[in-house]
Amino acid sequence: GEIVGETLAEGGASPVPVTPMEDATIVRAKSAPEAIATLEIPAGLSAPVAKGTRVGTFVLTDAEGFRREVPLLAAETVERSTAAVARSW
């Protein structure tokens, strides 16, 4: 799927790219305004995050308030950071 954004995982080596589980569409009249896409990602995601893990919800909302919700998944695995530990001698 198409990557639609990214989120941070506590302790992650890099940001987590996210993708909807499936294509999300809203049928509308040609004259109607475009639907608004938002990512609802709750706090508290911790690394490691495996590819395919649900991390939130992809939401399309039309001008009349109709919402189409699709699970939002991690598009890639993000490992825990292995930052070097500083030593003092």
Backbone as JSON, one array per atom type, in Angstrom:
{
  "sequence": "GEIVGETLAEGGASPVPVTPMEDATIVRAKSAPEAIATLEIPAGLSAPVAKGTRVGTFVLTDAEGFRREVPLLAAETVERSTAAVARSW",
  "N": [[0.81, -1.19, 0.0], [0.2, 2.32, -0.23], [2.35, 4.62, 1.35], [1.27, 6.79, 3.81], [2.06, 8.48, 5.76], [3.96, 8.96, 8.79], [4.96, 7.8, 12.05], [6.22, 8.1, 15.4], [7.94, 5.72, 17.37], [8.46, 4.94, 20.71], [11.77, 4.61, 21.64], [12.51, 3.74, 19.17], [14.56, 3.02, 16.27], [14.18, 4.51, 14.03], [11.66, 6.6, 12.39], [8.31, 5.25, 12.06], [6.97, 4.22, 9.11], [3.65, 4.5, 7.8], [0.7, 2.84, 6.51], [-2.54, 2.5, 4.98], [-4.63, -0.39, 5.62], [-6.16, -1.2, 3.5], [-7.36, 0.12, 0.34], [-8.98, 3.24, 0.64], [-11.95, 4.82, -0.01], [-14.4, 7.35, -0.74], [-17.52, 7.74, -2.1], [-18.6, 10.44, -4.02], [-20.31, 13.36, -5.26], [-19.28, 15.01, -8.29], [-19.16, 17.76, -7.94], [-18.87, 18.05, -5.24], [-16.85, 18.88, -2.36], [-13.44, 17.74, -1.87], [-12.72, 14.82, 0.08], [-11.47, 14.78, 3.45], [-8.47, 13.58, 4.67], [-7.27, 11.98, 7.55], [-4.95, 10.93, 10.08], [-5.29, 8.86, 12.77], [-3.55, 8.25, 15.47], [-2.85, 6.68, 18.34], [-1.08, 7.6, 21.38], [1.85, 6.05, 22.83], [3.11, 4.0, 21.43], [5.64, 1.6, 21.18], [8.97, 0.64, 20.32], [10.34, -2.6, 19.54], [8.59, -2.43, 16.33], [6.68, -4.43, 14.37], [6.38, -5.03, 10.84], [3.17, -4.58, 9.47], [1.83, -4.39, 11.87], [-0.95, -3.09, 13.61], [-1.28, 0.34, 14.01], [-2.93, 2.46, 14.29], [-5.65, 4.43, 12.94], [-6.78, 5.15, 9.67], [-8.57, 7.81, 8.4], [-11.15, 8.95, 6.35], [-13.07, 11.77, 5.73], [-16.05, 13.16, 4.6], [-17.65, 16.17, 3.23], [-20.13, 16.19, 4.4], [-19.81, 14.97, 6.78], [-19.64, 12.21, 6.83], [-17.81, 9.33, 7.68], [-15.12, 7.26, 6.72], [-13.42, 4.59, 7.87], [-10.3, 2.97, 8.15], [-8.07, 0.41, 9.15], [-4.78, 1.37, 10.19], [-1.55, 0.53, 9.33], [1.82, -0.52, 10.23], [4.22, 0.06, 7.8], [6.74, -0.9, 7.5], [9.18, -2.82, 9.31], [10.38, -1.58, 12.36], [13.13, -1.45, 14.29], [14.29, -1.58, 17.73], [16.19, 1.11, 18.99], [19.73, 1.08, 18.97], [21.48, 2.76, 20.32], [24.69, 4.02, 20.99], [26.37, 3.62, 24.06], [27.78, 6.01, 26.11], [31.06, 6.09, 27.41], [33.05, 6.81, 30.23], [36.37, 7.36, 31.05]],
  "CA": [[0.0, 0.0, 0.0], [0.85, 3.63, -0.28], [2.71, 5.21, 2.64], [0.51, 8.03, 3.95], [2.63, 9.27, 6.83], [4.84, 8.23, 9.69], [4.8, 8.09, 13.47], [7.4, 7.73, 16.18], [7.79, 4.7, 18.39], [9.42, 5.15, 21.78], [12.92, 3.73, 21.57], [12.7, 3.27, 17.8], [15.76, 3.45, 15.57], [13.76, 5.45, 12.99], [10.21, 6.73, 12.36], [7.55, 4.12, 11.53], [6.09, 4.61, 8.0], [2.34, 3.87, 7.96], [-0.1, 2.65, 5.31], [-3.85, 1.9, 5.26], [-4.72, -1.82, 5.36], [-6.79, -1.34, 2.19], [-7.71, 1.41, -0.26], [-10.13, 3.89, 1.27], [-12.59, 5.79, -0.89], [-15.75, 7.82, -0.45], [-18.2, 8.15, -3.34], [-19.14, 11.8, -3.87], [-20.64, 14.05, -6.5], [-18.13, 15.75, -8.83], [-19.15, 19.13, -7.43], [-18.64, 18.04, -3.79], [-15.45, 19.08, -1.99], [-12.64, 16.55, -1.61], [-12.74, 14.3, 1.45], [-10.29, 15.12, 4.23], [-7.82, 12.4, 5.22], [-6.54, 12.19, 8.81], [-4.36, 9.75, 10.71], [-5.53, 8.82, 14.21], [-2.53, 7.36, 16.02], [-2.77, 6.91, 19.78], [0.25, 7.65, 21.98], [2.26, 4.86, 23.55], [3.73, 2.98, 20.58], [7.03, 1.35, 21.58], [9.75, -0.23, 19.44], [10.25, -2.76, 18.08], [7.27, -2.49, 15.71], [6.76, -5.33, 13.21], [5.61, -4.68, 9.66], [1.81, -5.11, 9.53], [1.22, -4.12, 13.18], [-1.9, -1.97, 13.59], [-0.77, 1.45, 14.82], [-3.94, 3.5, 14.38], [-6.75, 4.41, 11.99], [-6.8, 6.12, 8.57], [-9.96, 8.26, 8.35], [-11.59, 9.89, 5.32], [-14.31, 12.42, 6.14], [-16.57, 14.02, 3.53], [-18.19, 17.47, 3.65], [-21.35, 15.98, 5.19], [-19.44, 14.34, 8.04], [-19.53, 10.75, 6.72], [-16.43, 8.88, 7.93], [-14.7, 5.92, 6.28], [-12.27, 4.27, 8.7], [-9.53, 1.8, 7.73], [-6.91, 0.24, 10.03], [-3.51, 1.93, 9.75], [-0.53, -0.46, 9.66], [3.24, -0.21, 10.03], [4.6, -0.37, 6.46], [8.06, -1.53, 7.61], [9.61, -3.13, 10.67], [11.3, -0.63, 12.97], [13.77, -2.07, 15.44], [14.65, -0.74, 18.86], [17.45, 1.83, 18.79], [20.91, 0.53, 19.66], [22.37, 3.92, 20.5], [25.91, 3.71, 21.72], [26.45, 4.11, 25.43], [29.03, 6.76, 26.32], [31.89, 5.61, 28.51], [34.06, 7.75, 30.7], [37.56, 6.63, 31.55]],
  "C": [[0.85, 1.25, 0.0], [1.15, 4.14, 1.13], [2.05, 6.58, 2.72], [1.04, 8.93, 5.06], [3.59, 8.44, 7.63], [4.54, 8.65, 11.12], [6.07, 7.67, 14.18], [7.04, 6.66, 17.18], [8.85, 4.96, 19.45], [10.54, 4.13, 21.69], [13.23, 3.22, 20.17], [13.95, 3.83, 17.16], [15.44, 4.48, 14.49], [12.24, 5.6, 13.07], [9.56, 5.5, 11.71], [6.68, 4.63, 10.37], [4.78, 3.83, 8.13], [1.55, 3.86, 6.65], [-1.47, 2.1, 5.69], [-3.84, 0.42, 4.89], [-5.31, -2.1, 3.98], [-7.06, 0.05, 1.63], [-8.96, 1.95, 0.4], [-10.68, 4.94, 0.31], [-13.96, 6.18, -0.34], [-16.34, 8.25, -1.78], [-18.83, 9.51, -3.08], [-19.48, 12.35, -5.23], [-19.41, 14.83, -6.97], [-18.01, 17.14, -8.24], [-18.87, 19.19, -5.92], [-17.15, 18.26, -3.5], [-14.75, 17.74, -1.75], [-12.83, 16.11, -0.16], [-11.43, 14.67, 2.14], [-9.75, 13.83, 4.85], [-7.08, 12.77, 6.5], [-6.01, 10.85, 9.3], [-4.62, 9.86, 12.21], [-4.6, 7.77, 14.8], [-2.42, 7.63, 17.51], [-1.32, 6.93, 20.27], [0.57, 6.29, 22.59], [2.84, 3.75, 22.7], [5.2, 2.84, 20.98], [7.69, 0.4, 20.6], [10.14, -1.49, 20.2], [8.79, -2.84, 17.61], [7.41, -3.33, 14.45], [5.91, -4.81, 12.06], [4.24, -5.35, 9.77], [1.11, -4.91, 10.86], [0.25, -2.94, 13.04], [-1.4, -0.89, 14.54], [-1.8, 2.57, 14.97], [-5.02, 3.31, 13.33], [-6.57, 5.51, 10.95], [-8.26, 6.5, 8.37], [-10.15, 9.23, 7.18], [-12.93, 10.45, 5.77], [-14.78, 13.33, 5.02], [-17.2, 15.28, 4.11], [-19.45, 17.33, 4.51], [-21.08, 15.26, 6.5], [-19.39, 12.82, 8.0], [-18.08, 10.36, 6.86], [-16.24, 7.47, 7.39], [-13.42, 5.64, 7.03], [-11.63, 2.96, 8.24], [-8.36, 1.64, 8.7], [-5.63, 0.76, 9.37], [-2.4, 1.01, 10.26], [0.88, 0.07, 9.48], [3.65, -0.78, 8.67], [5.95, -1.1, 6.45], [8.31, -1.87, 9.08], [10.58, -2.06, 11.14], [11.82, -1.26, 14.26], [14.0, -1.06, 16.56], [16.01, -0.11, 18.58], [18.56, 1.15, 19.58], [21.93, 1.64, 19.81], [23.56, 3.53, 21.36], [25.86, 4.33, 23.12], [27.81, 4.8, 25.62], [29.77, 6.18, 27.52], [32.83, 6.73, 28.95], [35.17, 6.96, 31.35], [38.22, 7.39, 32.62]]
}
